Each structure stands twice: as structure tokens, then as C-alpha cells.
Amino acid sequence: MKDLVIIGAGPAGLTAGLYAARARMDAVLLERMAPGGQILNTEMVENYPGFPDGITGFELVDRMKKQAERFGIDIETREVLGLELAHERKLVRTDKGEMEAKALILACGASPRKLGIEGEELLIGKGVSYCATCDGAFYRDQEVAVIGGGDTAVEEAVFLTRFASKVYLIHRRDKLRAAKVIQEKAMKQEKIEFVWNTIPKRITGSAGVDGLDLEDVRTGRKWHLPVQGVFVLIGYIPNSQLVKGLLELDPQGFVITNQDMETSVPGVFAAGDIRSKLLRQVSTAVGEGATAAVAAEKFIEAD
Ligand code: NAP
């Protein structure tokens, strides 16, 4: 029986692991892939305090991992397949067997939202991508479209200008959601063309993407834009499938907690992008990871 099982090794889980290890809890951090989470999809993190010149997403999580390991956190590659939370001892079913824990921290993050339009599924990996940092270099001197108007879409559109000859930023409204500082960078880029009030209806191509069928939401005009790549960057959905029906979730499926990261089930905590909250950043994830670990420690001590 473990004191604490932390699920997910992004910034929230790694910070929870650091605090749990320093508290000398018998804790394990489970990750189904390589530690890092979504920040690995970010080329440069410019708003995490302490790095005035920015730091790559990869280096930042690598440093977090080393720091947590220095204090003895055990990180295991395991996929969690199911949870039983009804009893005092929490049961964690994984692809490598079961584990029991006195407390759990869910730090499983979120996954890219899909458009759900024709051609999208068929062309994933053949021109449809959800990660500009991962796939941008494949589009050297080609024309690409970015769908979305938030921080991710606008930041990644700027990143893609390094490779692509032209980047169409297609947004469903006439105002970007992205932070002003990110917008300013994009507005300065001659390679970016903004396509306002427009939604994609179909991604075309068979062996690879050859274009997008678009619709102007104000006039209803339909038109075709030839591009070789489509980057769908329209936000995230929480990785909360494991706890659906077990914990209180908000209407979008994010886990509801109180300020101490306690969920609706005693002994189960949540931190990072999986939580229902205002701001999803590395800076918020690490604070929540730390709080969840300390709250879990106090919960176990009171047991
Ligand atoms: P987001 O803020 O939720 O923005 C999603 C964007 O996609 C919005 O512009 C939205 O349009 C659009 N959209 C949503 N569904 C759509 C659909 N079905 N069809 C067309 N467009 C659609 O997501 P995000 O940009 O990925 O950011 C997620 C979180 O990470 C945010 O909290 C963000 O601040 C954070 N983040 C921060 C940074 C940074 O600080 N540098 C970088 C990346 C991400 P509407 O605007 O009309 O709703």
C-alpha cells in the first residue's frame, strides 16, 4: 500500500512528486508516456518566472523531473486503466497490475480538442496535426492553415513562419482570444494572413492534405483554400474519462476541487490542466501540484 499515487507527470504531477518526496511520503508518480505532458509541445516558455530569456518546454520539464528525482520520487511508466474510489483505500488498476493508495493526485492534464469535421480523422499524420512544435518542420516552403484564435493557435502560427512560406490563421470570430503580447508578435509577421469569421467545414485530400473547405459565418460564403498542412489548435478537453461518474466534474468535464485541491471524494486531489479553473499555465500547475501534495500529506496524517 502506497501513501500516495500521483497520476500524470506534467508540471503539476512532477511538482506534487517533488513535494511528496521531500515530505518522505511513500509516493509513486505514474506516467503512461515520457514525463512532460503538453508543455513538451511548446517550443519556448516565456511566461514561467525565473527564466527571463525563456526556456524550452523540454528543458523546463527535464529540470523539474531531475529535481523531483533528486529527492527520491519514484517515476513509473504505467497506464492507469481504472480507479475505484468508493472505499478508504483507493484502488488504481494499471496495465502492469493493481496498486492501493491512501491518497491520489490526478494530474492527467488535457488532450487537444478535435474539430470533428470530414477528412480530419482520415488525414491525421498526413497533413492534419495538433502540435506545431512536433510537425512544423515538415512544412518547409509550404502553405499551412492554423485553426483557432487562442494563445496556442496564435503562438504556434508565429512558430510555423520559420518553416512555412505562408500561414493562414483561421478564426471563427473577428477578435483573437490570445494574450495581447502574443497577438502583437503575430500581427508583425508578414507570412501570417488572418482569415476572420471563418470555420472549416471539411479537410480535403486523400494521400495527404490538399486544402480546406471554409465557410464565412457571417455571409455563408463557401470557399476552398489550398494548403498542405492543417494545424488544429482549438483548445483542450480534460483527461478525466477515468473519473467520470466518480468525481464531481464541471459541464466541460474538468474536475472540480476546492482551494486545497480536494475533489468531491476525500483523499482524491487534482492539480493542473485537468482542474476546473481560470488559467491553465505551467505557473498555475506547479502551485496546484505543491498544494495537492501537502493536502494529501495532511489527509493521510489525519487518518
Ligand atoms: P483556448 O484558449 O480555449 O482557445 C481555443 C480557441 O479555439 C479559441 O479562439 C476558440 O474560439 C477556438 N475554437 C474552439 N473550438 C473551436 C471550433 N470547434 N472551431 C473553431 N474554433 C474553435 O485554447 P488554447 O489556445 O489552446 O489555450 C489553452 C490554455 O492554455 C489557455 O488557458 C491558454 O492561456 C494556455 N496557453 C498559454 C500559453 C502562453 O501563456 N504562452 C500558450 C498556449 C496556451 P473563440 O475564441 O471564439 O472561443
Short mmCIF file of C-alpha atoms and ligand atoms in Angstrom, two decimals:
data_model
loop_
_atom_site.label_atom_id
_atom_site.label_comp_id
_atom_site.label_asym_id
_atom_site.label_seq_id
_atom_site.Cartn_x
_atom_site.Cartn_y
_atom_site.Cartn_z
CA MET A 1 0.00 0.00 0.00
CA LYS A 2 1.36 3.38 -1.06
CA ASP A 3 0.75 6.61 0.82
CA LEU A 4 0.21 8.46 -2.44
CA VAL A 5 -0.21 7.67 -6.12
CA ILE A 6 0.17 10.65 -8.46
CA ILE A 7 -1.23 10.12 -11.97
CA GLY A 8 0.44 12.16 -14.71
CA ALA A 9 3.99 13.56 -14.90
CA GLY A 10 3.49 17.01 -16.39
CA PRO A 11 4.44 20.12 -14.39
CA ALA A 12 1.61 19.57 -11.85
CA GLY A 13 2.45 15.89 -11.23
CA LEU A 14 6.21 16.45 -11.13
CA THR A 15 5.80 19.24 -8.58
CA ALA A 16 3.45 17.08 -6.49
CA GLY A 17 6.14 14.37 -6.71
CA LEU A 18 8.86 16.77 -5.58
CA TYR A 19 6.84 17.87 -2.54
CA ALA A 20 5.76 14.31 -1.67
CA ALA A 21 9.36 13.08 -1.87
CA ARG A 22 10.59 15.92 0.31
CA ALA A 23 7.85 15.05 2.82
CA ARG A 24 9.24 11.48 2.74
CA MET A 25 5.89 10.04 1.73
CA ASP A 26 5.84 6.59 0.17
CA ALA A 27 4.75 8.01 -3.19
CA VAL A 28 4.84 6.93 -6.80
CA LEU A 29 4.31 9.00 -9.93
CA LEU A 30 2.66 7.13 -12.82
CA GLU A 31 3.02 8.28 -16.44
CA ARG A 32 1.87 6.36 -19.49
CA MET A 33 4.34 8.11 -21.84
CA ALA A 34 7.50 10.13 -21.25
CA PRO A 35 7.27 12.66 -18.41
CA GLY A 36 6.49 16.17 -19.55
CA GLY A 37 2.88 16.49 -20.57
CA GLN A 38 1.64 19.08 -23.00
CA ILE A 39 4.44 21.53 -22.32
CA LEU A 40 6.62 19.27 -24.49
CA ASN A 41 4.53 20.59 -27.40
CA THR A 42 5.67 24.13 -26.64
CA GLU A 43 8.87 25.32 -28.24
CA MET A 44 9.61 28.21 -25.86
CA VAL A 45 8.04 29.03 -22.49
CA GLU A 46 8.28 32.78 -21.97
CA ASN A 47 5.97 33.34 -19.02
CA TYR A 48 7.34 30.99 -16.38
CA PRO A 49 9.04 33.25 -13.82
CA GLY A 50 12.77 32.85 -13.30
CA PHE A 51 13.71 32.43 -16.95
CA PRO A 52 13.95 35.98 -18.32
CA ASP A 53 15.15 34.77 -21.72
CA GLY A 54 12.57 31.95 -21.88
CA ILE A 55 13.25 28.21 -21.67
CA THR A 56 12.22 25.39 -23.98
CA GLY A 57 9.29 23.27 -22.79
CA PHE A 58 11.54 20.21 -22.99
CA GLU A 59 14.28 21.68 -20.80
CA LEU A 60 11.84 23.03 -18.23
CA VAL A 61 10.20 19.65 -17.59
CA ASP A 62 13.54 17.86 -17.75
CA ARG A 63 14.75 20.12 -14.93
CA MET A 64 11.54 19.50 -12.96
CA LYS A 65 11.95 15.75 -13.37
CA LYS A 66 15.61 15.81 -12.24
CA GLN A 67 14.70 17.96 -9.24
CA ALA A 68 11.91 15.58 -8.14
CA GLU A 69 14.19 12.55 -8.67
CA ARG A 70 16.97 14.17 -6.63
CA PHE A 71 14.63 13.94 -3.62
CA GLY A 72 13.76 10.34 -4.41
CA ILE A 73 10.42 10.31 -6.24
CA ASP A 74 9.76 7.03 -7.97
CA ILE A 75 8.51 7.59 -11.56
CA GLU A 76 6.98 4.52 -13.24
CA THR A 77 5.82 4.08 -16.83
CA ARG A 78 2.31 2.66 -16.40
CA GLU A 79 -1.01 3.41 -17.94
CA VAL A 80 -3.88 3.76 -15.50
CA LEU A 81 -6.88 1.80 -16.81
CA GLY A 82 -9.35 2.23 -13.97
CA LEU A 83 -9.90 3.61 -10.49
CA GLU A 84 -12.00 2.54 -7.52
CA LEU A 85 -12.51 5.47 -5.20
CA ALA A 86 -15.51 4.46 -3.08
CA HIS A 87 -13.50 2.99 -0.21
CA GLU A 88 -10.94 4.40 2.17
CA ARG A 89 -8.15 2.65 0.24
CA LYS A 90 -8.06 3.85 -3.35
CA LEU A 91 -7.53 1.16 -5.96
CA VAL A 92 -5.52 2.01 -9.08
CA ARG A 93 -5.73 -0.51 -11.95
CA THR A 94 -2.86 -0.19 -14.39
CA ASP A 95 -1.56 -2.08 -17.41
CA LYS A 96 1.09 -3.56 -15.10
CA GLY A 97 -1.12 -4.59 -12.19
CA GLU A 98 -3.06 -3.04 -9.33
CA MET A 99 -1.91 -0.63 -6.65
CA GLU A 100 -3.54 0.61 -3.47
CA ALA A 101 -3.06 4.06 -2.01
CA LYS A 102 -4.22 6.11 0.93
CA ALA A 103 -4.45 9.18 -1.31
CA LEU A 104 -4.44 10.01 -5.01
CA ILE A 105 -3.49 13.08 -7.01
CA LEU A 106 -4.95 13.35 -10.50
CA ALA A 107 -2.61 15.36 -12.68
CA CYS A 108 -3.56 13.77 -16.00
CA GLY A 109 -3.90 17.05 -17.87
CA ALA A 110 -5.84 17.54 -21.07
CA SER A 111 -5.70 16.50 -24.74
CA PRO A 112 -6.15 18.55 -27.92
CA ARG A 113 -9.74 19.20 -28.96
CA LYS A 114 -10.67 17.94 -32.43
CA LEU A 115 -12.77 19.78 -34.99
CA GLY A 116 -14.92 16.76 -35.74
CA ILE A 117 -15.22 17.58 -39.44
CA GLU A 118 -14.96 15.39 -42.52
CA GLY A 119 -11.41 14.49 -43.51
CA GLU A 120 -9.90 15.21 -40.08
CA GLU A 121 -9.55 11.65 -38.75
CA LEU A 122 -8.55 10.29 -42.15
CA LEU A 123 -5.71 12.76 -42.56
CA ILE A 124 -4.22 12.76 -39.04
CA GLY A 125 -0.48 12.38 -39.54
CA LYS A 126 -0.92 13.06 -43.28
CA GLY A 127 -1.18 16.81 -43.00
CA VAL A 128 -3.54 17.19 -40.04
CA SER A 129 -1.64 17.93 -36.84
CA TYR A 130 -2.39 19.04 -33.28
CA CYS A 131 1.20 20.06 -32.49
CA ALA A 132 3.12 22.66 -34.48
CA THR A 133 6.30 22.15 -32.47
CA CYS A 134 6.25 18.44 -33.31
CA ASP A 135 5.34 18.65 -37.01
CA GLY A 136 6.10 22.20 -38.18
CA ALA A 137 9.43 21.32 -39.79
CA PHE A 138 7.67 19.02 -42.29
CA TYR A 139 6.12 22.08 -43.97
CA ARG A 140 9.22 23.91 -45.17
CA ASP A 141 8.26 26.30 -48.02
CA GLN A 142 4.67 25.02 -48.00
CA GLU A 143 1.40 26.78 -47.18
CA VAL A 144 -0.40 25.78 -43.99
CA ALA A 145 -3.54 26.73 -42.07
CA VAL A 146 -3.87 27.12 -38.31
CA ILE A 147 -7.37 26.83 -36.86
CA GLY A 148 -8.08 28.72 -33.62
CA GLY A 149 -7.68 32.12 -32.01
CA GLY A 150 -6.31 31.37 -28.54
CA ASP A 151 -2.77 31.55 -27.15
CA THR A 152 -1.83 28.19 -28.65
CA ALA A 153 -3.04 28.89 -32.19
CA VAL A 154 -1.53 32.35 -32.41
CA GLU A 155 1.77 31.40 -30.76
CA GLU A 156 2.14 28.32 -32.97
CA ALA A 157 1.22 30.30 -36.11
CA VAL A 158 4.23 32.51 -35.35
CA PHE A 159 6.39 29.41 -34.79
CA LEU A 160 5.28 27.94 -38.14
CA THR A 161 6.53 31.01 -40.05
CA ARG A 162 10.03 29.58 -39.51
CA PHE A 163 9.23 26.83 -41.98
CA ALA A 164 6.09 27.54 -43.97
CA SER A 165 6.01 30.04 -46.83
CA LYS A 166 2.56 31.19 -45.70
CA VAL A 167 0.41 30.63 -42.60
CA TYR A 168 -3.34 31.26 -42.73
CA LEU A 169 -4.76 31.82 -39.25
CA ILE A 170 -8.42 30.87 -39.46
CA HIS A 171 -10.58 32.09 -36.61
CA ARG A 172 -14.32 31.83 -36.12
CA ARG A 173 -14.66 35.39 -34.78
CA ASP A 174 -13.12 38.77 -35.64
CA LYS A 175 -11.24 39.07 -32.34
CA LEU A 176 -8.48 36.82 -31.06
CA ARG A 177 -8.71 35.26 -27.63
CA ALA A 178 -4.88 35.13 -27.33
CA ALA A 179 -2.96 37.39 -24.89
CA LYS A 180 -2.13 40.79 -26.36
CA VAL A 181 1.63 40.21 -26.29
CA ILE A 182 1.17 37.06 -28.38
CA GLN A 183 -1.17 38.84 -30.79
CA GLU A 184 1.36 41.64 -31.31
CA LYS A 185 4.01 39.14 -32.39
CA ALA A 186 1.65 37.57 -34.92
CA MET A 187 0.47 40.89 -36.33
CA LYS A 188 4.10 41.75 -37.14
CA GLN A 189 4.60 38.58 -39.17
CA GLU A 190 4.19 39.18 -42.88
CA LYS A 191 3.83 35.45 -43.57
CA ILE A 192 0.65 35.24 -41.43
CA GLU A 193 -2.65 36.06 -43.09
CA PHE A 194 -5.67 36.31 -40.78
CA VAL A 195 -8.90 34.81 -42.05
CA TRP A 196 -11.66 36.14 -39.78
CA ASN A 197 -15.21 34.91 -39.09
CA THR A 198 -14.49 31.65 -40.82
CA ILE A 199 -14.91 28.00 -39.90
CA PRO A 200 -13.52 24.90 -41.58
CA LYS A 201 -16.18 22.54 -42.92
CA ARG A 202 -14.03 19.81 -44.50
CA ILE A 203 -10.36 18.90 -44.83
CA THR A 204 -9.66 17.71 -48.35
CA GLY A 205 -7.08 15.28 -49.76
CA SER A 206 -6.57 11.53 -49.81
CA ALA A 207 -2.88 10.57 -49.53
CA GLY A 208 -2.23 13.94 -47.86
CA VAL A 209 -3.98 17.22 -47.12
CA ASP A 210 -4.51 19.40 -50.19
CA GLY A 211 -6.86 22.00 -48.81
CA LEU A 212 -9.72 23.16 -46.64
CA ASP A 213 -13.35 23.88 -47.41
CA LEU A 214 -14.25 27.01 -45.47
CA GLU A 215 -17.38 28.98 -44.66
CA ASP A 216 -17.72 32.63 -43.74
CA VAL A 217 -20.02 32.54 -40.70
CA ARG A 218 -21.44 36.00 -41.38
CA THR A 219 -22.21 35.76 -45.09
CA GLY A 220 -22.46 31.99 -45.51
CA ARG A 221 -20.00 32.20 -48.43
CA LYS A 222 -18.26 28.87 -49.02
CA TRP A 223 -14.79 28.68 -50.49
CA HIS A 224 -11.76 26.42 -50.81
CA LEU A 225 -8.28 27.21 -49.56
CA PRO A 226 -5.43 25.08 -50.94
CA VAL A 227 -2.92 24.22 -48.13
CA GLN A 228 -0.62 21.28 -47.47
CA GLY A 229 -0.95 21.28 -43.69
CA VAL A 230 -3.74 21.95 -41.18
CA PHE A 231 -2.89 22.62 -37.54
CA VAL A 232 -5.96 22.25 -35.32
CA LEU A 233 -5.24 24.29 -32.17
CA ILE A 234 -8.69 24.95 -30.71
CA GLY A 235 -8.19 24.19 -27.04
CA TYR A 236 -8.20 21.06 -24.94
CA ILE A 237 -10.50 18.51 -23.41
CA PRO A 238 -9.70 17.21 -19.91
CA ASN A 239 -8.31 13.70 -19.49
CA SER A 240 -11.00 12.95 -16.92
CA GLN A 241 -12.57 9.85 -18.51
CA LEU A 242 -11.18 7.73 -15.65
CA VAL A 243 -13.16 9.65 -13.05
CA LYS A 244 -16.39 10.30 -14.95
CA GLY A 245 -19.22 9.32 -12.63
CA LEU A 246 -16.80 9.01 -9.68
CA LEU A 247 -15.97 12.67 -9.01
CA GLU A 248 -17.79 15.95 -9.44
CA LEU A 249 -16.93 17.47 -12.84
CA ASP A 250 -17.90 20.78 -14.42
CA PRO A 251 -20.04 20.81 -17.61
CA GLN A 252 -16.88 20.63 -19.77
CA GLY A 253 -15.60 17.60 -17.82
CA PHE A 254 -12.91 19.36 -15.78
CA VAL A 255 -12.51 18.16 -12.17
CA ILE A 256 -13.97 20.46 -9.53
CA THR A 257 -11.80 21.00 -6.43
CA ASN A 258 -11.70 23.39 -3.50
CA GLN A 259 -8.73 25.70 -2.92
CA ASP A 260 -6.77 22.85 -1.31
CA MET A 261 -7.16 20.77 -4.50
CA GLU A 262 -9.60 18.36 -2.75
CA THR A 263 -12.12 16.79 -5.11
CA SER A 264 -15.60 15.62 -4.15
CA VAL A 265 -14.10 12.34 -2.83
CA PRO A 266 -11.98 12.52 0.36
CA GLY A 267 -8.38 11.55 -0.27
CA VAL A 268 -8.56 12.31 -4.00
CA PHE A 269 -6.92 15.53 -5.15
CA ALA A 270 -6.50 17.13 -8.59
CA ALA A 271 -3.92 19.56 -9.95
CA GLY A 272 -3.02 21.18 -13.26
CA ASP A 273 -4.94 21.30 -16.55
CA ILE A 274 -7.46 18.65 -15.50
CA ARG A 275 -8.92 21.05 -12.90
CA SER A 276 -11.83 23.39 -13.48
CA LYS A 277 -10.21 26.84 -13.24
CA LEU A 278 -9.49 30.18 -14.92
CA LEU A 279 -5.91 29.82 -16.08
CA ARG A 280 -4.03 26.83 -17.49
CA GLN A 281 -0.31 27.58 -17.41
CA VAL A 282 2.85 25.97 -16.05
CA SER A 283 2.89 28.59 -13.31
CA THR A 284 -0.59 27.61 -12.09
CA ALA A 285 0.06 23.86 -12.48
CA VAL A 286 3.13 23.86 -10.23
CA GLY A 287 1.37 25.75 -7.42
CA GLU A 288 -1.53 23.34 -7.55
CA GLY A 289 0.80 20.31 -7.58
CA ALA A 290 2.54 21.59 -4.44
CA THR A 291 -0.76 22.32 -2.70
CA ALA A 292 -2.22 18.90 -3.63
CA ALA A 293 0.84 17.08 -2.20
CA VAL A 294 0.72 18.99 1.09
CA ALA A 295 -3.07 18.50 1.32
CA ALA A 296 -2.61 14.77 0.66
CA GLU A 297 0.06 14.57 3.37
CA LYS A 298 -2.28 16.25 5.88
CA PHE A 299 -5.13 13.95 4.85
CA ILE A 300 -3.00 10.85 5.49
CA GLU A 301 -1.69 12.19 8.81
CA ALA A 302 -5.26 12.81 10.00
CA ASP A 303 -6.24 9.25 9.02
P1 NAP B 1 -8.38 28.28 -25.78
O1 NAP B 1 -7.85 29.44 -25.00
O2 NAP B 1 -9.52 27.51 -25.25
O3 NAP B 1 -8.74 28.83 -27.24
C1 NAP B 1 -9.32 27.99 -28.18
C2 NAP B 1 -9.52 28.77 -29.46
O4 NAP B 1 -10.06 27.90 -30.46
C3 NAP B 1 -10.49 29.94 -29.29
O5 NAP B 1 -10.04 31.04 -30.04
C4 NAP B 1 -11.79 29.37 -29.83
O6 NAP B 1 -12.60 30.36 -30.44
C5 NAP B 1 -11.31 28.42 -30.90
N1 NAP B 1 -12.22 27.27 -31.06
C6 NAP B 1 -12.70 26.43 -30.09
N2 NAP B 1 -13.47 25.47 -30.63
C7 NAP B 1 -13.50 25.70 -31.96
C8 NAP B 1 -14.12 25.06 -33.05
N3 NAP B 1 -14.87 23.95 -32.89
N4 NAP B 1 -13.92 25.56 -34.28
C9 NAP B 1 -13.17 26.66 -34.47
N5 NAP B 1 -12.53 27.31 -33.48
C10 NAP B 1 -12.71 26.85 -32.23
O7 NAP B 1 -7.23 27.19 -26.07
P2 NAP B 1 -5.66 27.35 -26.21
O8 NAP B 1 -5.29 28.49 -27.05
O9 NAP B 1 -5.17 26.02 -26.60
O10 NAP B 1 -5.18 27.62 -24.75
C11 NAP B 1 -5.50 26.69 -23.70
C12 NAP B 1 -4.94 27.21 -22.39
O11 NAP B 1 -3.51 27.16 -22.43
C13 NAP B 1 -5.33 28.66 -22.13
O12 NAP B 1 -5.54 28.81 -20.75
C14 NAP B 1 -4.12 29.43 -22.57
O13 NAP B 1 -3.97 30.67 -21.90
C15 NAP B 1 -2.98 28.46 -22.20
N6 NAP B 1 -1.81 28.69 -23.06
C16 NAP B 1 -0.97 29.68 -22.68
C17 NAP B 1 0.13 29.97 -23.46
C18 NAP B 1 1.03 31.06 -23.01
O14 NAP B 1 0.78 31.64 -21.97
N7 NAP B 1 2.07 31.40 -23.74
C19 NAP B 1 0.38 29.27 -24.64
C20 NAP B 1 -0.52 28.27 -25.01
C21 NAP B 1 -1.64 28.01 -24.21
P3 NAP B 1 -13.31 31.51 -29.54
O15 NAP B 1 -12.23 32.48 -29.20
O16 NAP B 1 -14.34 32.04 -30.47
O17 NAP B 1 -13.89 30.80 -28.36
#
